[in-house]
Amino acid sequence: MKKPGGAEKKKVRRSPGVASNGSNSTTSTKQGAKDVFQLFAEKARDHKGLVSRWAVLQETRVEYFRGKDFVTFVRNHSELKDILESDKGLEPEDIANTLLQKNLLVRCDRVVKIVRPGKKKLSSWPAHLEIYHDQVFSENDAFYAWAFVKRRPLWQTLLSFFWPVLTLAICLFPVYPHWAKLLILYTCAGLLLLILSLLFIRALIFGAIWVLFGKRVWFFPNILAEEATLQDLFQVWPQKDEAERPKWTARLFYAIVAVVVILLLRHHAPDEAARARYQKRVSNIIDDVLEWSPRQALSGMMDTVVNVTNSNDNATDDSKTGSEKVSFTDDLDEETDLKEESEDVIGNLEDSDHQQRDL
C-alpha cells in the first residue's frame, strides 16, 4: 500500500569513509591542540624570561612560578604565542587556564600563611607549597607548578653515565701513580680551601655589617640553598633586606660574645711544639697514603708468606728434635731398668750360693 502523494522514502547510506574521516580529523585536531600547548609549556619552562624557583610540594620538589610573572612573560614574549597557531590570539589568562585544564600546570598555595616574627611580610618565594582547591588562574598571590616531566638534555644523560665511572675512579685512588695522587690531593685541597674561605669571608662581612649598621647583607645568598639552580647558586649580589632592623642591644650583645669567643680561642690556642707534632702526624698519614703502591703490598705479602713458611719449618725442626730427645731418654731409662734387674738377679744367685755352702 502506497502512501499518499506517492512519495517513497529512500534509505540513504552514509559513506563510512566520510564518517571515519570526520572522526579522524576531530581526533587529530584535539591531539594537535594538545601537542601545541604541550610544546608551548616546554618552551615557556625552558625560557629564561620566566622567573621560577624550586619548592617542596607534598614531599616532592617542583619548579613553580608566580601568576603575575607569567602574565608579564607572555606579554613581553608574544613570539611564543605563534606556537599555538590558531589559538595565538588568546590572552595570557586563557592560556594559563588551558594549561591547567590539560594538567600541564597545578595551582598551588603557600603552606605558611602567617608572617613570621621579625618579618614585615610573607616571603615572595615560599619553600613549601600545597595544592590549591580552585584550579583557576589568578595573578594575585598565586603560584603554579609545572606538572609534566621536563625533557632531560643530552649533557644530563651523559652525566648519569659519568657518575659510576667517577665512583670507580675514586675507589681506585690507591693504585694511581704518585704524580696523579699529588695532582688530585692539591686540587681537592685547593677547592676545599676556596669554599671554606668564601664561607668565612661571607660570614665575616655579614657579621660586621649587621653589628655596625643593622643590615642583613649576604653575598652569594643562594650558595647554601638546596633548591637553587646552577645560575642562582653563583649569584653574587645580595637580595633586598625585607626583615625588621634588629635592636642595638641585640647587636651589642652579639658583638661582645664574638669578642669573648675570639679571646678564648686565642688564649687556648696550641703552642708551636704542639702544632709541629700535629703537623708531623698529619704529614706521616698523608705520606703513607701517597707512597703506598701495589708493588709494596705484594712485596709485603711475599715477606709475610716467607716468614710464615720459615716459622713453620722451624716449628717442624723443633718438633723433630724434641721427639728424638724423648726417644733417647726413653732408651736410657729402659737400659737402666735392665741393669737394675740383672744386678738383682745376680745378687739373688750369690745369696743362694752362700746359703748352700753354709749347709
Coordinates of C-alpha atoms in Angstrom, one line a residue:
M1 CA 0.0 0.0 0.0
K2 CA 1.5 3.3 -1.1
K3 CA 1.4 6.3 1.0
P4 CA -0.5 9.5 -0.1
G5 CA 1.3 11.6 -2.5
G6 CA 3.2 8.6 -4.0
A7 CA 6.4 9.8 -2.4
E8 CA 8.6 7.0 -1.3
K9 CA 11.4 7.5 1.2
K10 CA 14.7 6.2 0.1
K11 CA 17.3 5.0 2.5
V12 CA 20.5 6.9 2.2
R13 CA 23.6 5.1 3.2
R14 CA 26.4 7.2 4.6
S15 CA 29.8 6.5 3.3
P16 CA 31.9 5.0 6.0
G17 CA 34.9 6.8 4.7
V18 CA 33.3 10.2 5.3
A19 CA 32.4 9.3 8.9
S20 CA 35.8 8.0 9.6
N21 CA 37.5 11.0 8.0
G22 CA 35.4 13.3 10.1
S23 CA 36.2 11.4 13.4
N24 CA 39.9 11.2 12.5
S25 CA 40.0 14.9 11.7
T26 CA 38.4 15.7 15.1
T27 CA 40.8 13.4 16.9
S28 CA 43.8 14.8 15.1
T29 CA 42.6 18.4 15.9
K30 CA 42.3 17.5 19.6
Q31 CA 45.7 15.8 19.5
G32 CA 47.2 18.6 17.6
A33 CA 45.9 21.2 20.1
K34 CA 47.2 19.1 23.0
D35 CA 50.6 18.9 21.4
V36 CA 50.6 22.6 20.7
F37 CA 50.0 23.5 24.3
Q38 CA 52.5 20.9 25.4
L39 CA 55.1 22.4 23.2
F40 CA 54.2 25.9 24.5
A41 CA 54.6 24.7 28.1
E42 CA 58.0 23.2 27.3
K43 CA 59.2 26.4 25.6
A44 CA 58.0 28.6 28.4
R45 CA 59.6 26.4 31.1
D46 CA 63.0 26.5 29.3
H47 CA 62.8 30.2 28.6
K48 CA 65.0 32.4 30.9
G49 CA 62.5 35.2 30.8
L50 CA 60.0 33.3 33.1
V51 CA 61.4 33.6 36.6
S52 CA 60.9 30.3 38.6
R53 CA 62.0 28.7 41.8
W54 CA 62.1 25.3 43.4
A55 CA 59.9 24.3 46.3
V56 CA 58.5 21.2 48.1
L57 CA 55.0 20.2 47.1
Q58 CA 53.7 17.1 49.1
E59 CA 57.2 15.8 49.7
T60 CA 58.2 16.3 46.0
R61 CA 60.5 19.0 44.6
V62 CA 58.7 21.0 41.9
E63 CA 59.5 24.0 39.8
Y64 CA 57.0 26.8 40.1
F65 CA 56.4 30.5 39.1
R66 CA 54.1 33.3 40.1
G67 CA 50.9 34.2 38.2
K68 CA 51.9 37.9 37.7
D69 CA 55.2 36.8 36.3
F70 CA 53.5 34.5 33.8
V71 CA 51.3 37.3 32.5
T72 CA 54.2 39.7 32.1
F73 CA 56.3 37.0 30.4
V74 CA 53.6 36.1 27.8
R75 CA 53.0 39.8 27.0
N76 CA 56.7 40.6 26.7
H77 CA 57.4 37.5 24.5
S78 CA 54.5 37.4 22.2
E79 CA 56.6 35.3 19.7
L80 CA 56.0 32.2 21.8
K81 CA 52.2 32.5 21.1
D82 CA 52.9 31.7 17.5
I83 CA 53.4 28.1 18.6
L84 CA 49.7 28.0 19.5
E85 CA 48.8 28.5 15.8
S86 CA 45.0 29.1 15.7
D87 CA 45.0 29.9 19.4
K88 CA 47.7 32.5 19.4
G89 CA 45.2 35.3 19.9
L90 CA 44.3 34.0 23.4
E91 CA 45.0 36.2 26.4
P92 CA 47.6 35.0 29.0
E93 CA 44.9 34.2 31.5
D94 CA 43.1 32.0 28.9
I95 CA 46.4 30.2 28.0
A96 CA 47.1 29.5 31.7
N97 CA 43.5 28.2 32.2
T98 CA 44.0 25.9 29.2
L99 CA 47.3 24.6 30.6
L100 CA 45.5 24.0 33.9
Q101 CA 42.8 22.0 32.2
K102 CA 45.3 19.9 30.3
N103 CA 47.1 19.1 33.7
L104 CA 50.3 20.8 32.5
L105 CA 50.1 23.2 35.4
V106 CA 48.9 22.9 39.0
R107 CA 47.8 25.9 41.0
C108 CA 49.5 25.9 44.5
D109 CA 49.3 28.0 47.6
R110 CA 51.8 28.7 50.3
V111 CA 51.8 26.5 53.4
V112 CA 52.8 29.2 55.8
K113 CA 50.2 31.9 55.6
I114 CA 51.2 33.9 58.7
V115 CA 54.0 36.5 58.8
R116 CA 56.9 35.1 60.9
P117 CA 58.3 37.1 63.8
G118 CA 60.8 39.7 62.7
K119 CA 59.4 39.8 59.1
K120 CA 57.3 42.6 57.6
K121 CA 55.5 40.5 55.0
L122 CA 55.3 37.0 53.6
S123 CA 58.1 35.5 51.6
S124 CA 57.8 36.2 47.8
W125 CA 59.0 32.7 47.0
P126 CA 57.9 30.2 49.7
A127 CA 59.8 27.0 50.1
H128 CA 56.8 24.8 50.9
L129 CA 53.6 24.7 48.8
E130 CA 50.3 22.8 48.8
I131 CA 47.7 22.2 46.1
Y132 CA 45.0 24.9 45.9
H133 CA 41.4 23.8 45.9
D134 CA 40.3 26.0 43.0
Q135 CA 42.3 25.3 39.8
V136 CA 41.6 28.6 38.1
F137 CA 44.2 31.1 37.0
S138 CA 44.8 34.2 39.1
E139 CA 47.5 36.8 39.3
N140 CA 47.1 37.8 42.9
D141 CA 49.5 35.8 45.2
A142 CA 49.0 32.6 43.2
F143 CA 51.7 30.1 42.4
Y144 CA 51.8 27.5 39.6
A145 CA 53.9 24.4 39.4
W146 CA 54.8 22.5 36.3
A147 CA 53.1 19.1 36.3
F148 CA 55.0 17.4 33.5
V149 CA 58.4 15.8 33.4
K150 CA 61.0 18.0 31.8
R151 CA 62.9 16.6 29.0
R152 CA 66.5 15.8 30.1
P153 CA 69.2 17.5 27.9
L154 CA 72.0 15.5 26.5
W155 CA 74.6 16.6 29.0
Q156 CA 72.5 15.3 31.9
T157 CA 72.2 11.9 30.2
L158 CA 75.9 11.8 29.7
L159 CA 76.5 12.9 33.3
S160 CA 74.3 10.0 34.5
F161 CA 76.8 7.6 32.8
F162 CA 79.7 9.5 34.1
W163 CA 78.9 9.2 37.9
P164 CA 79.5 5.4 38.1
V165 CA 82.9 5.9 36.3
L166 CA 83.8 8.7 38.8
T167 CA 82.9 6.4 41.7
L168 CA 85.1 3.6 40.3
A169 CA 87.9 6.1 39.8
I170 CA 87.6 7.3 43.4
C171 CA 87.8 3.7 44.7
L172 CA 90.9 3.1 42.6
F173 CA 92.8 6.1 44.0
P174 CA 95.3 4.0 46.0
V175 CA 96.7 2.4 42.8
Y176 CA 97.3 5.7 41.0
P177 CA 100.8 6.8 40.2
H178 CA 102.5 9.2 42.6
W179 CA 102.1 12.3 40.4
A180 CA 98.4 11.6 39.9
K181 CA 97.9 11.3 43.6
L182 CA 99.7 14.7 44.2
L183 CA 97.6 16.3 41.5
I184 CA 94.3 15.1 43.0
L185 CA 95.4 16.0 46.5
Y186 CA 96.4 19.5 45.7
T187 CA 93.3 20.1 43.6
C188 CA 90.9 18.9 46.2
A189 CA 92.7 20.8 49.0
G190 CA 92.6 23.9 46.9
L191 CA 88.9 23.6 46.2
L192 CA 88.2 22.9 49.9
L193 CA 90.2 25.9 51.0
L194 CA 88.4 28.1 48.5
I195 CA 85.0 27.0 49.7
L196 CA 85.9 27.5 53.4
S197 CA 87.5 30.8 52.7
L198 CA 84.4 32.0 50.8
L199 CA 82.1 31.0 53.6
F200 CA 84.3 32.6 56.3
I201 CA 84.6 35.9 54.4
R202 CA 80.9 35.9 53.7
A203 CA 80.0 35.3 57.4
L204 CA 82.6 37.9 58.4
I205 CA 81.1 40.6 56.1
F206 CA 77.6 39.8 57.3
G207 CA 78.5 40.0 61.0
A208 CA 80.4 43.3 60.6
I209 CA 77.6 45.0 58.6
W210 CA 74.9 43.6 60.9
V211 CA 76.6 44.8 64.1
L212 CA 77.6 48.2 62.7
F213 CA 74.5 49.1 60.6
G214 CA 71.9 46.6 61.4
K215 CA 71.6 45.4 57.8
R216 CA 71.5 41.8 56.7
V217 CA 73.8 41.6 53.7
W218 CA 74.6 38.1 52.4
F219 CA 76.9 37.9 49.4
F220 CA 76.3 34.7 47.4
P221 CA 72.9 34.5 49.0
N222 CA 72.0 31.1 47.4
I223 CA 75.3 29.3 47.8
L224 CA 73.8 27.1 50.6
A225 CA 70.3 26.8 49.1
E226 CA 69.3 23.2 48.2
E227 CA 66.6 24.2 45.7
A228 CA 68.6 26.8 43.8
T229 CA 69.6 26.3 40.2
L230 CA 73.1 26.5 39.0
Q231 CA 72.6 30.0 37.7
D232 CA 71.1 31.2 41.0
L233 CA 73.8 29.4 43.0
F234 CA 76.6 31.7 41.9
Q235 CA 74.6 34.9 42.3
V236 CA 77.0 37.4 43.9
W237 CA 75.0 40.4 44.9
P238 CA 72.7 40.1 47.9
Q239 CA 69.0 40.4 47.9
K240 CA 67.0 43.2 49.4
D241 CA 66.6 43.1 53.1
E242 CA 62.9 42.8 53.9
A243 CA 63.2 42.0 57.6
E244 CA 62.9 44.3 60.5
R245 CA 66.0 46.1 61.7
P246 CA 67.4 44.5 64.9
K247 CA 67.7 46.4 68.2
W248 CA 71.0 48.0 69.2
T249 CA 71.0 45.9 72.4
A250 CA 71.0 42.6 70.5
R251 CA 73.8 43.8 68.2
L252 CA 75.9 44.9 71.1
F253 CA 75.3 41.6 72.9
Y254 CA 76.4 39.5 69.9
A255 CA 79.4 41.8 69.4
I256 CA 80.6 41.2 73.0
V257 CA 80.0 37.4 72.5
A258 CA 82.1 37.4 69.4
V259 CA 85.0 39.3 71.1
V260 CA 84.9 36.9 74.0
V261 CA 85.0 33.8 71.8
I262 CA 87.9 35.2 69.8
L263 CA 89.9 35.9 73.0
L264 CA 89.2 32.4 74.4
L265 CA 90.3 30.8 71.1
R266 CA 93.5 32.8 71.1
H267 CA 94.2 32.0 74.8
H268 CA 93.7 28.3 74.3
A269 CA 95.5 28.0 71.0
P270 CA 98.2 25.3 70.9
D271 CA 101.8 26.3 71.1
E272 CA 104.5 25.9 68.4
A273 CA 105.6 22.5 69.7
A274 CA 102.0 21.1 69.7
R275 CA 101.4 22.4 66.2
A276 CA 104.6 20.9 65.0
R277 CA 103.7 17.5 66.4
Y278 CA 100.2 17.6 64.9
Q279 CA 101.6 18.7 61.5
K280 CA 104.2 15.9 61.6
R281 CA 101.5 13.3 62.5
V282 CA 99.2 14.5 59.6
S283 CA 102.2 14.6 57.2
N284 CA 103.0 11.0 58.1
I285 CA 99.4 9.9 57.4
I286 CA 99.4 11.7 54.1
D287 CA 102.8 10.3 53.1
D288 CA 101.6 6.7 53.9
V289 CA 98.7 7.2 51.6
L290 CA 100.7 8.8 48.8
E291 CA 103.7 6.4 49.0
W292 CA 101.6 3.2 49.1
S293 CA 101.6 1.2 45.9
P294 CA 100.6 -2.3 44.8
R295 CA 104.2 -3.4 44.5
Q296 CA 104.8 -2.6 48.1
A297 CA 101.6 -4.5 49.0
L298 CA 102.7 -7.5 47.0
S299 CA 106.2 -7.5 48.4
G300 CA 104.8 -7.2 51.9
M301 CA 102.5 -10.2 51.2
M302 CA 105.5 -12.2 49.9
D303 CA 107.5 -11.3 53.0
T304 CA 104.7 -12.5 55.2
V305 CA 104.4 -15.8 53.3
V306 CA 108.2 -16.3 53.6
N307 CA 108.1 -15.6 57.3
V308 CA 105.2 -17.9 57.9
T309 CA 107.0 -20.7 55.9
N310 CA 110.2 -20.2 57.9
S311 CA 108.3 -20.3 61.2
N312 CA 106.6 -23.5 60.1
D313 CA 109.9 -25.1 59.2
N314 CA 111.5 -24.1 62.5
A315 CA 108.5 -25.5 64.3
T316 CA 108.9 -28.8 62.4
D317 CA 112.6 -29.0 63.2
D318 CA 111.9 -28.3 66.8
S319 CA 109.3 -31.0 67.0
K320 CA 111.7 -33.5 65.4
T321 CA 114.5 -32.6 67.8
G322 CA 112.2 -32.9 70.7
S323 CA 110.9 -36.3 69.6
E324 CA 114.5 -37.5 69.2
K325 CA 115.4 -36.3 72.6
V326 CA 112.3 -38.0 74.1
S327 CA 113.1 -41.3 72.4
F328 CA 116.8 -41.2 73.5
T329 CA 115.7 -40.5 77.1
D330 CA 113.3 -43.5 77.0
D331 CA 116.0 -45.8 75.7
L332 CA 118.3 -44.7 78.6
D333 CA 115.6 -45.4 81.1
E334 CA 115.0 -48.9 79.7
E335 CA 118.7 -49.7 79.8
T336 CA 118.9 -48.5 83.4
D337 CA 115.9 -50.7 84.4
L338 CA 117.5 -53.7 82.7
K339 CA 120.8 -53.2 84.5
E340 CA 119.0 -52.9 87.8
E341 CA 117.1 -56.1 87.2
S342 CA 120.2 -58.0 86.2
E343 CA 122.0 -56.8 89.3
D344 CA 119.1 -58.0 91.4
V345 CA 119.2 -61.5 89.8
I346 CA 123.0 -61.8 90.3
G347 CA 122.6 -60.7 93.9
N348 CA 119.9 -63.3 94.5
L349 CA 122.1 -66.1 93.0
E350 CA 125.1 -65.1 95.2
D351 CA 122.9 -65.2 98.3
S352 CA 121.6 -68.7 97.4
D353 CA 125.3 -69.9 96.9
H354 CA 126.3 -68.7 100.3
Q355 CA 123.3 -70.4 101.9
Q356 CA 124.3 -73.8 100.3
R357 CA 127.9 -73.5 101.5
D358 CA 126.7 -72.9 105.0
L359 CA 124.7 -76.0 104.9

